[in-house]
Amino acid sequence: MTKLLFKLLIFMCVLGSTSLMAQGFSISKSSVKIEQEFVRAPVFTVSRTYGKLEKNNDAGRWLQFLVSYTPVSSGKQVVWEDDLNAELIVLLPAKKGKGYGNVIMLTGKQILYSVPGDGKIHYLLFHIPPVVLQKYTSLVKFDTKTAGNSVYVAVVFRRGRNNQVLATGYGAMKNKSVSEIARLFEQYHNSKFRVMKLENEILPKDRSPWQWIDTDYFDLPKSVMEGKK
C-alpha cells in the first residue's frame, strides 16, 4: 500500500511538472507578421508521355501567405509544444452577381508538432488555389499590389484541446490600422449576412505544391506524425 501511494505521488508530481512546463510556452504577439504575394506553383521536370502544355496565364497564380512568429519559454529551459494550431483567415471581395454577398471569408488550419519555445523566428506557409480565387472573388489582376489593397488577413495561434489563444496577428494594410482590421474580422465572423464563409479553402504547406520545398525552414506538421505511438 505504501509503495502504491509513493508511485501515485511520483506520478502526480510528474504530471504537475509537465503541466507547468506546458504553461511556460507562449508566442510574442508583436512578432507575428504576415506577408502576401501572388506566385506561380513550382514546376518539377519529369519525363512524361503527354505533349507540350501551354503556360499558365496571370490568373493561374496562387495567393501565398508567409507567416512568421517567435515562440518563447518562460524559463531557461526550452519548452516544446506538440499541439500548436495556426488558423489563417482571409477576407476577399466577392464576385458580383453570384449571390455570394459582399465578402468571401476563407479559412485554413495547420496543426504543428514539437515546436520549441526557443525565442527564434519560425515560419508557416499557406496558399489559396487559383481556381478558388477565380470562382468566388472579384479579383481581376492577380498581382501583389492588388492583394495589398483588396485582401485582409489574420492568423490565430491556439494550443491544446482547450484551444487556448496564444496570439493573433494581422496582415499589414496601408489603408487600415490593425484595430480597424480586427473590428472588420469580428464583424464578418459574427455576421450571417453579406458574407460567404468557406472553411479549409486555404491550404497549409503540407497540402500544397510546396509540400517538399524548403522543408527544414518550416515547423513540422502534426499530420506527418499521425499513427506515431
PDB file of C-alpha atoms in Angstrom:
ATOM      1  CA  MET A   1       0.000   0.000   0.000  1.00  0.00           C
ATOM      2  CA  THR A   2       2.848   2.349   0.885  1.00  0.00           C
ATOM      3  CA  LYS A   3       4.590   1.612  -2.424  1.00  0.00           C
ATOM      4  CA  LEU A   4       1.355   2.285  -4.309  1.00  0.00           C
ATOM      5  CA  LEU A   5       0.907   5.669  -2.593  1.00  0.00           C
ATOM      6  CA  PHE A   6       4.541   6.530  -3.302  1.00  0.00           C
ATOM      7  CA  LYS A   7       4.142   5.720  -7.020  1.00  0.00           C
ATOM      8  CA  LEU A   8       0.920   7.732  -7.148  1.00  0.00           C
ATOM      9  CA  LEU A   9       2.681  10.695  -5.533  1.00  0.00           C
ATOM     10  CA  ILE A  10       5.535  10.480  -8.060  1.00  0.00           C
ATOM     11  CA  PHE A  11       3.020  10.321 -10.916  1.00  0.00           C
ATOM     12  CA  MET A  12       1.182  13.407  -9.661  1.00  0.00           C
ATOM     13  CA  CYS A  13       4.467  15.305  -9.318  1.00  0.00           C
ATOM     14  CA  VAL A  14       5.485  14.406 -12.865  1.00  0.00           C
ATOM     15  CA  LEU A  15       2.031  15.348 -14.166  1.00  0.00           C
ATOM     16  CA  GLY A  16       2.166  18.648 -12.329  1.00  0.00           C
ATOM     17  CA  SER A  17       5.638  19.488 -13.622  1.00  0.00           C
ATOM     18  CA  THR A  18       4.546  18.618 -17.184  1.00  0.00           C
ATOM     19  CA  SER A  19       1.551  20.947 -16.856  1.00  0.00           C
ATOM     20  CA  LEU A  20       3.757  23.752 -15.562  1.00  0.00           C
ATOM     21  CA  MET A  21       6.182  23.284 -18.449  1.00  0.00           C
ATOM     22  CA  ALA A  22       3.328  23.407 -20.947  1.00  0.00           C
ATOM     23  CA  GLN A  23       2.176  26.676 -19.416  1.00  0.00           C
ATOM     24  CA  GLY A  24       5.653  28.098 -19.976  1.00  0.00           C
ATOM     25  CA  PHE A  25       5.203  28.176 -23.775  1.00  0.00           C
ATOM     26  CA  SER A  26       3.957  31.390 -25.382  1.00  0.00           C
ATOM     27  CA  ILE A  27       4.180  33.428 -28.596  1.00  0.00           C
ATOM     28  CA  SER A  28       5.374  37.002 -28.700  1.00  0.00           C
ATOM     29  CA  LYS A  29       2.347  38.869 -30.098  1.00  0.00           C
ATOM     30  CA  SER A  30       4.478  41.626 -31.585  1.00  0.00           C
ATOM     31  CA  SER A  31       6.483  39.025 -33.519  1.00  0.00           C
ATOM     32  CA  VAL A  32       3.535  37.731 -35.586  1.00  0.00           C
ATOM     33  CA  LYS A  33       3.763  39.001 -39.167  1.00  0.00           C
ATOM     34  CA  ILE A  34       2.099  38.037 -42.446  1.00  0.00           C
ATOM     35  CA  GLU A  35       3.492  38.643 -45.924  1.00  0.00           C
ATOM     36  CA  GLN A  36       1.373  38.007 -49.007  1.00  0.00           C
ATOM     37  CA  GLU A  37       2.017  37.805 -52.729  1.00  0.00           C
ATOM     38  CA  PHE A  38       0.836  36.066 -55.886  1.00  0.00           C
ATOM     39  CA  VAL A  39       3.146  33.265 -57.010  1.00  0.00           C
ATOM     40  CA  ARG A  40       3.235  30.503 -59.584  1.00  0.00           C
ATOM     41  CA  ALA A  41       3.249  26.893 -58.453  1.00  0.00           C
ATOM     42  CA  PRO A  42       6.660  25.164 -58.535  1.00  0.00           C
ATOM     43  CA  VAL A  43       7.364  23.098 -61.652  1.00  0.00           C
ATOM     44  CA  PHE A  44       9.276  19.815 -61.449  1.00  0.00           C
ATOM     45  CA  THR A  45      10.939  18.471 -64.599  1.00  0.00           C
ATOM     46  CA  VAL A  46       9.980  14.825 -65.123  1.00  0.00           C
ATOM     47  CA  SER A  47       9.609  12.520 -68.103  1.00  0.00           C
ATOM     48  CA  ARG A  48       6.067  12.474 -69.386  1.00  0.00           C
ATOM     49  CA  THR A  49       4.085  10.870 -72.183  1.00  0.00           C
ATOM     50  CA  TYR A  50       1.782  13.805 -72.991  1.00  0.00           C
ATOM     51  CA  GLY A  51       2.600  16.676 -75.301  1.00  0.00           C
ATOM     52  CA  LYS A  52       3.652  20.261 -74.687  1.00  0.00           C
ATOM     53  CA  LEU A  53       1.415  22.211 -72.310  1.00  0.00           C
ATOM     54  CA  GLU A  54       0.521  25.875 -72.566  1.00  0.00           C
ATOM     55  CA  LYS A  55       1.995  28.215 -69.975  1.00  0.00           C
ATOM     56  CA  ASN A  56      -0.282  29.452 -67.193  1.00  0.00           C
ATOM     57  CA  ASN A  57      -1.564  32.991 -67.535  1.00  0.00           C
ATOM     58  CA  ASP A  58      -1.709  35.523 -64.693  1.00  0.00           C
ATOM     59  CA  ALA A  59      -4.975  34.008 -63.475  1.00  0.00           C
ATOM     60  CA  GLY A  60      -3.037  30.830 -62.694  1.00  0.00           C
ATOM     61  CA  ARG A  61      -1.189  32.413 -59.782  1.00  0.00           C
ATOM     62  CA  TRP A  62      -1.638  31.174 -56.214  1.00  0.00           C
ATOM     63  CA  LEU A  63      -2.117  33.663 -53.377  1.00  0.00           C
ATOM     64  CA  GLN A  64       0.670  32.912 -50.902  1.00  0.00           C
ATOM     65  CA  PHE A  65       0.892  33.872 -47.217  1.00  0.00           C
ATOM     66  CA  LEU A  66       4.158  33.615 -45.306  1.00  0.00           C
ATOM     67  CA  VAL A  67       3.545  33.768 -41.552  1.00  0.00           C
ATOM     68  CA  SER A  68       6.411  34.418 -39.148  1.00  0.00           C
ATOM     69  CA  TYR A  69       6.255  34.240 -35.338  1.00  0.00           C
ATOM     70  CA  THR A  70       8.524  33.805 -32.323  1.00  0.00           C
ATOM     71  CA  PRO A  71       7.663  31.148 -29.684  1.00  0.00           C
ATOM     72  CA  VAL A  72       9.302  31.680 -26.292  1.00  0.00           C
ATOM     73  CA  SER A  73       9.684  29.821 -22.984  1.00  0.00           C
ATOM     74  CA  SER A  74       9.124  31.453 -19.614  1.00  0.00           C
ATOM     75  CA  GLY A  75      12.212  29.852 -18.037  1.00  0.00           C
ATOM     76  CA  LYS A  76      15.749  28.987 -19.047  1.00  0.00           C
ATOM     77  CA  GLN A  77      14.753  25.528 -20.221  1.00  0.00           C
ATOM     78  CA  VAL A  78      13.169  25.340 -23.692  1.00  0.00           C
ATOM     79  CA  VAL A  79       9.522  24.220 -23.609  1.00  0.00           C
ATOM     80  CA  TRP A  80       8.160  22.225 -26.559  1.00  0.00           C
ATOM     81  CA  GLU A  81       4.563  22.445 -27.796  1.00  0.00           C
ATOM     82  CA  ASP A  82       3.151  19.337 -29.529  1.00  0.00           C
ATOM     83  CA  ASP A  83      -0.277  20.711 -30.397  1.00  0.00           C
ATOM     84  CA  LEU A  84       0.070  24.232 -31.822  1.00  0.00           C
ATOM     85  CA  ASN A  85      -2.842  25.237 -34.044  1.00  0.00           C
ATOM     86  CA  ALA A  86      -2.382  28.090 -36.521  1.00  0.00           C
ATOM     87  CA  GLU A  87      -5.579  29.236 -38.279  1.00  0.00           C
ATOM     88  CA  LEU A  88      -5.391  31.651 -41.205  1.00  0.00           C
ATOM     89  CA  ILE A  89      -8.478  33.729 -42.016  1.00  0.00           C
ATOM     90  CA  VAL A  90      -8.717  35.775 -45.210  1.00  0.00           C
ATOM     91  CA  LEU A  91     -11.330  38.294 -46.379  1.00  0.00           C
ATOM     92  CA  LEU A  92     -11.627  38.888 -50.119  1.00  0.00           C
ATOM     93  CA  PRO A  93     -14.113  40.851 -52.280  1.00  0.00           C
ATOM     94  CA  ALA A  94     -16.877  38.539 -53.531  1.00  0.00           C
ATOM     95  CA  LYS A  95     -17.691  38.027 -57.198  1.00  0.00           C
ATOM     96  CA  LYS A  96     -20.662  40.174 -58.155  1.00  0.00           C
ATOM     97  CA  GLY A  97     -23.968  38.739 -59.303  1.00  0.00           C
ATOM     98  CA  LYS A  98     -23.368  35.228 -57.932  1.00  0.00           C
ATOM     99  CA  GLY A  99     -25.217  35.556 -54.639  1.00  0.00           C
ATOM    100  CA  TYR A 100     -22.035  35.299 -52.585  1.00  0.00           C
ATOM    101  CA  GLY A 101     -22.635  38.556 -50.708  1.00  0.00           C
ATOM    102  CA  ASN A 102     -20.046  41.303 -50.419  1.00  0.00           C
ATOM    103  CA  VAL A 103     -17.185  39.364 -48.850  1.00  0.00           C
ATOM    104  CA  ILE A 104     -15.731  35.865 -49.040  1.00  0.00           C
ATOM    105  CA  MET A 105     -14.246  34.581 -45.770  1.00  0.00           C
ATOM    106  CA  LEU A 106     -11.772  31.743 -46.277  1.00  0.00           C
ATOM    107  CA  THR A 107     -10.086  29.734 -43.539  1.00  0.00           C
ATOM    108  CA  GLY A 108      -7.280  27.201 -43.329  1.00  0.00           C
ATOM    109  CA  LYS A 109      -5.548  25.426 -40.450  1.00  0.00           C
ATOM    110  CA  GLN A 110      -2.150  23.945 -39.722  1.00  0.00           C
ATOM    111  CA  ILE A 111      -1.504  21.887 -36.559  1.00  0.00           C
ATOM    112  CA  LEU A 112       2.177  21.756 -35.624  1.00  0.00           C
ATOM    113  CA  TYR A 113       4.205  19.216 -33.652  1.00  0.00           C
ATOM    114  CA  SER A 114       7.294  19.720 -31.461  1.00  0.00           C
ATOM    115  CA  VAL A 115       7.574  23.487 -31.741  1.00  0.00           C
ATOM    116  CA  PRO A 116      10.336  24.733 -29.403  1.00  0.00           C
ATOM    117  CA  GLY A 117       9.929  27.956 -27.451  1.00  0.00           C
ATOM    118  CA  ASP A 118      13.467  28.911 -28.428  1.00  0.00           C
ATOM    119  CA  GLY A 119      12.977  32.641 -28.982  1.00  0.00           C
ATOM    120  CA  LYS A 120      13.798  32.310 -32.689  1.00  0.00           C
ATOM    121  CA  ILE A 121      11.725  33.245 -35.746  1.00  0.00           C
ATOM    122  CA  HIS A 122       9.560  30.396 -37.074  1.00  0.00           C
ATOM    123  CA  TYR A 123       7.691  30.215 -40.377  1.00  0.00           C
ATOM    124  CA  LEU A 124       4.429  28.866 -41.791  1.00  0.00           C
ATOM    125  CA  LEU A 125       3.213  28.835 -45.384  1.00  0.00           C
ATOM    126  CA  PHE A 126      -0.377  28.924 -46.681  1.00  0.00           C
ATOM    127  CA  HIS A 127      -1.829  29.154 -50.195  1.00  0.00           C
ATOM    128  CA  ILE A 128      -5.173  29.858 -51.855  1.00  0.00           C
ATOM    129  CA  PRO A 129      -5.507  27.972 -55.177  1.00  0.00           C
ATOM    130  CA  PRO A 130      -6.160  29.996 -58.358  1.00  0.00           C
ATOM    131  CA  VAL A 131      -9.459  28.208 -59.053  1.00  0.00           C
ATOM    132  CA  VAL A 132     -10.843  29.342 -55.677  1.00  0.00           C
ATOM    133  CA  LEU A 133      -9.905  32.956 -56.410  1.00  0.00           C
ATOM    134  CA  GLN A 134     -11.408  32.785 -59.894  1.00  0.00           C
ATOM    135  CA  LYS A 135     -14.619  31.116 -58.758  1.00  0.00           C
ATOM    136  CA  TYR A 136     -15.532  33.211 -55.718  1.00  0.00           C
ATOM    137  CA  THR A 137     -13.720  36.561 -55.824  1.00  0.00           C
ATOM    138  CA  SER A 138     -13.951  39.699 -57.934  1.00  0.00           C
ATOM    139  CA  LEU A 139     -10.159  39.946 -58.262  1.00  0.00           C
ATOM    140  CA  VAL A 140      -9.122  40.680 -61.834  1.00  0.00           C
ATOM    141  CA  LYS A 141      -5.415  41.430 -61.542  1.00  0.00           C
ATOM    142  CA  PHE A 142      -3.500  38.694 -59.779  1.00  0.00           C
ATOM    143  CA  ASP A 143      -0.535  40.732 -58.593  1.00  0.00           C
ATOM    144  CA  THR A 144       0.905  41.711 -55.217  1.00  0.00           C
ATOM    145  CA  LYS A 145      -0.383  45.290 -55.384  1.00  0.00           C
ATOM    146  CA  THR A 146      -3.930  44.038 -55.866  1.00  0.00           C
ATOM    147  CA  ALA A 147      -3.547  41.686 -52.903  1.00  0.00           C
ATOM    148  CA  GLY A 148      -2.316  44.515 -50.697  1.00  0.00           C
ATOM    149  CA  ASN A 149      -5.322  46.702 -51.463  1.00  0.00           C
ATOM    150  CA  SER A 150      -8.112  44.103 -51.570  1.00  0.00           C
ATOM    151  CA  VAL A 151      -7.172  41.246 -49.227  1.00  0.00           C
ATOM    152  CA  TYR A 152      -7.364  41.285 -45.435  1.00  0.00           C
ATOM    153  CA  VAL A 153      -5.680  38.503 -43.495  1.00  0.00           C
ATOM    154  CA  ALA A 154      -5.409  37.357 -39.870  1.00  0.00           C
ATOM    155  CA  VAL A 155      -3.727  34.433 -38.140  1.00  0.00           C
ATOM    156  CA  VAL A 156      -4.732  32.991 -34.759  1.00  0.00           C
ATOM    157  CA  PHE A 157      -2.415  30.716 -32.762  1.00  0.00           C
ATOM    158  CA  ARG A 158      -4.065  28.299 -30.324  1.00  0.00           C
ATOM    159  CA  ARG A 159      -2.786  25.419 -28.212  1.00  0.00           C
ATOM    160  CA  GLY A 160      -4.059  22.174 -26.767  1.00  0.00           C
ATOM    161  CA  ARG A 161      -7.513  20.664 -26.676  1.00  0.00           C
ATOM    162  CA  ASN A 162      -8.981  23.701 -24.926  1.00  0.00           C
ATOM    163  CA  ASN A 163      -7.892  25.939 -27.845  1.00  0.00           C
ATOM    164  CA  GLN A 164      -6.186  28.488 -25.631  1.00  0.00           C
ATOM    165  CA  VAL A 165      -5.439  31.571 -27.756  1.00  0.00           C
ATOM    166  CA  LEU A 166      -1.742  32.469 -27.619  1.00  0.00           C
ATOM    167  CA  ALA A 167      -1.520  35.282 -30.160  1.00  0.00           C
ATOM    168  CA  THR A 168      -3.316  36.936 -33.072  1.00  0.00           C
ATOM    169  CA  GLY A 169      -1.662  38.768 -35.946  1.00  0.00           C
ATOM    170  CA  TYR A 170      -2.899  40.729 -38.956  1.00  0.00           C
ATOM    171  CA  GLY A 171      -1.567  41.412 -42.415  1.00  0.00           C
ATOM    172  CA  ALA A 172      -0.066  44.852 -42.957  1.00  0.00           C
ATOM    173  CA  MET A 173      -2.591  47.027 -44.773  1.00  0.00           C
ATOM    174  CA  LYS A 174      -1.774  50.539 -45.955  1.00  0.00           C
ATOM    175  CA  ASN A 175      -5.367  51.766 -45.904  1.00  0.00           C
ATOM    176  CA  LYS A 176      -6.407  50.469 -42.449  1.00  0.00           C
ATOM    177  CA  SER A 177      -4.929  50.263 -38.967  1.00  0.00           C
ATOM    178  CA  VAL A 178      -4.589  46.994 -37.041  1.00  0.00           C
ATOM    179  CA  SER A 179      -7.529  47.900 -34.775  1.00  0.00           C
ATOM    180  CA  GLU A 180      -9.726  48.621 -37.815  1.00  0.00           C
ATOM    181  CA  ILE A 181      -8.816  45.283 -39.390  1.00  0.00           C
ATOM    182  CA  ALA A 182      -9.534  43.467 -36.102  1.00  0.00           C
ATOM    183  CA  ARG A 183     -13.009  45.027 -35.948  1.00  0.00           C
ATOM    184  CA  LEU A 184     -13.590  44.072 -39.581  1.00  0.00           C
ATOM    185  CA  PHE A 185     -12.806  40.405 -38.894  1.00  0.00           C
ATOM    186  CA  GLU A 186     -15.013  40.386 -35.803  1.00  0.00           C
ATOM    187  CA  GLN A 187     -17.853  41.949 -37.766  1.00  0.00           C
ATOM    188  CA  TYR A 188     -17.813  39.382 -40.571  1.00  0.00           C
ATOM    189  CA  HIS A 189     -17.067  36.447 -38.253  1.00  0.00           C
ATOM    190  CA  ASN A 190     -20.272  37.130 -36.301  1.00  0.00           C
ATOM    191  CA  SER A 191     -22.376  38.058 -39.340  1.00  0.00           C
ATOM    192  CA  LYS A 192     -24.687  35.722 -41.253  1.00  0.00           C
ATOM    193  CA  PHE A 193     -25.402  38.239 -43.992  1.00  0.00           C
ATOM    194  CA  ARG A 194     -23.313  39.684 -46.859  1.00  0.00           C
ATOM    195  CA  VAL A 195     -20.544  37.181 -46.227  1.00  0.00           C
ATOM    196  CA  MET A 196     -19.904  33.689 -47.611  1.00  0.00           C
ATOM    197  CA  LYS A 197     -17.799  31.523 -45.293  1.00  0.00           C
ATOM    198  CA  LEU A 198     -15.688  28.731 -46.772  1.00  0.00           C
ATOM    199  CA  GLU A 199     -13.715  26.504 -44.393  1.00  0.00           C
ATOM    200  CA  ASN A 200     -10.455  24.731 -45.282  1.00  0.00           C
ATOM    201  CA  GLU A 201     -10.165  26.519 -48.640  1.00  0.00           C
ATOM    202  CA  ILE A 202      -6.705  27.812 -47.654  1.00  0.00           C
ATOM    203  CA  LEU A 203      -4.108  25.066 -47.986  1.00  0.00           C
ATOM    204  CA  PRO A 204      -1.270  24.623 -45.474  1.00  0.00           C
ATOM    205  CA  LYS A 205       2.157  23.865 -46.905  1.00  0.00           C
ATOM    206  CA  ASP A 206       1.873  20.091 -46.499  1.00  0.00           C
ATOM    207  CA  ARG A 207      -1.263  20.038 -48.709  1.00  0.00           C
ATOM    208  CA  SER A 208       0.057  22.338 -51.425  1.00  0.00           C
ATOM    209  CA  PRO A 209       2.505  22.029 -54.360  1.00  0.00           C
ATOM    210  CA  TRP A 210       5.123  23.490 -51.986  1.00  0.00           C
ATOM    211  CA  GLN A 211       4.976  20.428 -49.689  1.00  0.00           C
ATOM    212  CA  TRP A 212       8.563  19.249 -50.291  1.00  0.00           C
ATOM    213  CA  ILE A 213      10.221  22.643 -50.818  1.00  0.00           C
ATOM    214  CA  ASP A 214      12.453  24.222 -48.124  1.00  0.00           C
ATOM    215  CA  THR A 215      11.206  21.673 -45.605  1.00  0.00           C
ATOM    216  CA  ASP A 216      13.755  22.497 -42.895  1.00  0.00           C
ATOM    217  CA  TYR A 217      12.755  26.157 -42.802  1.00  0.00           C
ATOM    218  CA  PHE A 218       9.227  25.426 -41.580  1.00  0.00           C
ATOM    219  CA  ASP A 219       7.735  23.846 -38.465  1.00  0.00           C
ATOM    220  CA  LEU A 220       6.750  20.174 -38.532  1.00  0.00           C
ATOM    221  CA  PRO A 221       3.077  19.456 -39.364  1.00  0.00           C
ATOM    222  CA  LYS A 222       1.447  17.156 -36.859  1.00  0.00           C
ATOM    223  CA  SER A 223      -0.157  15.238 -39.728  1.00  0.00           C
ATOM    224  CA  VAL A 224       3.188  13.617 -40.591  1.00  0.00           C
ATOM    225  CA  MET A 225       3.319  12.162 -37.068  1.00  0.00           C
ATOM    226  CA  GLU A 226      -0.144  10.569 -37.207  1.00  0.00           C
ATOM    227  CA  GLY A 227      -0.026   6.963 -36.146  1.00  0.00           C
ATOM    228  CA  LYS A 228       3.121   7.526 -34.101  1.00  0.00           C
ATOM    229  CA  LYS A 229       2.918   5.661 -30.782  1.00  0.00           C
TER     230      LYS A 229
END
